[in-house]
Amino acid sequence: MDLEAVRTFVTVAGAGQFQKAATDLSITQQAVSKRVAALERDLGVRLFTRTPRGADLTIDGQAFLPHARELLRVAERAVTSVRAGRRPLRVDVINSRGAASGLMRGFHRAHPGIDLDVVMLFDIETAVAALRSGSIDASFRAVAAPGRPLPEDIDAVRAVDEPLQLLTGPDHALADARSLTVAQLTGHRIWMPGLAPGTEWSAYYDDLVAEFGLTIEATGPNFGSDALLDTIADTPALATFMGEHTRLIWPAGHGLRRIPVTGPTPVYPHALLSHRDNPHPALTTLRTHLATTTAAHDVPGTWTPAWTHPR
């Protein structure tokens, strides 16, 4: 169905005259008549009856009018959804409690006029495919895993380096420490059941283990953060790593401790990935916001695997 013919029909219905509708649409009266006639042929009904005063809707025309108006509204919404600057910026933050989610909340507070859609994708391959298809505009990731470089059409900008902390229960041997060196973690069991093989965060922790001789266990099912916190609180032999910016709430009776790690401080480097040809103007605003509100990267006394550095 020709939307211009539908628009012309609605204009004639509102004007009550073909000539006035032609003036409103800045076309000739003959063009108005041709469009309405074509629409009538498509529908197989007459939409107007000509009268000395102009044009009156037939019964079929009256029945079609509300649907025609809705067709035009849907078409406008469809165009608006992809028009530069009008479509919401779609950003993948991996999960709702991590550093990336916090960064986007800060961006939204600083730029409330920019519409956002926040999504949570799992692995980096899914995120990159979504960036290349245009279904998302940006994704927060640790760039890529070793041996799997980003495609040439995907840009990566370092966003924030998140220091790791050790999370323990109240009866853990290290629970009373104000801070810990990486060397002091050697020999202690660090339990992280969410380390799915093949993910960029699993690759990060593999390198951390290799570099510092730590013991990280990923055994057992991953029942989510609440179950992890329950286990850490009740098991003196276990601890886990937690990002400094990760927002978690646990019952007061758990008595959990978040202990900074130093000498060096392992940091998880979140980067913002986007497609090189993505024209959404809010992407530039987001990159500028991150550059001006987050700390410097690769500062002395911190550690991160070399493969996580954006090219």
Coordinates of N, CA and C in Angstrom, one line a residue, residues 5 24 27 46 114 116 120 142 144 152 178 199-200 251-253 265 309:
A5 N -0.3 7.8 -0.9 CA -1.7 7.8 -1.2 C -2.6 7.8 0.1
D24 N -2.6 22.0 0.7 CA -1.9 21.6 2.0 C -0.7 20.7 1.7
I27 N 0.9 19.9 -3.9 CA 0.8 19.2 -5.2 C -0.4 19.7 -5.9
R46 N -14.9 2.6 -2.9 CA -14.9 4.0 -3.1 C -14.7 4.6 -1.7
I114 N 19.4 12.1 26.5 CA 19.8 11.1 25.5 C 19.0 9.8 25.9
L116 N 18.2 6.0 26.2 CA 19.1 4.8 26.3 C 18.3 3.5 26.3
M120 N 21.9 -6.8 28.1 CA 22.9 -7.6 28.7 C 23.2 -8.8 27.9
A142 N 36.3 -6.7 27.9 CA 37.7 -6.6 28.2 C 38.5 -6.8 26.9
A144 N 39.1 -8.5 24.1 CA 39.1 -9.8 23.4 C 39.9 -10.8 24.1
E152 N 38.5 -5.8 12.2 CA 39.0 -4.5 11.8 C 37.9 -3.4 11.9
R178 N 43.4 -5.0 56.4 CA 42.9 -3.8 55.8 C 43.2 -3.8 54.3
T199 N 35.2 -17.3 27.7 CA 34.8 -15.9 27.8 C 36.1 -15.0 28.1
E200 N 35.9 -13.7 27.8 CA 37.1 -12.9 28.0 C 37.5 -12.8 29.5
P251 N 22.9 -9.7 53.4 CA 22.4 -9.6 54.8 C 23.5 -9.2 55.7
A252 N 23.1 -8.3 56.7 CA 24.1 -7.8 57.7 C 24.7 -9.0 58.4
G253 N 24.0 -10.1 58.6 CA 24.6 -11.2 59.4 C 25.7 -12.0 58.6
T265 N 48.2 -4.0 42.1 CA 46.7 -4.1 42.1 C 46.2 -4.7 40.8
H309 N 44.7 -4.7 26.2 CA 44.9 -3.3 25.8 C 44.3 -3.0 24.4

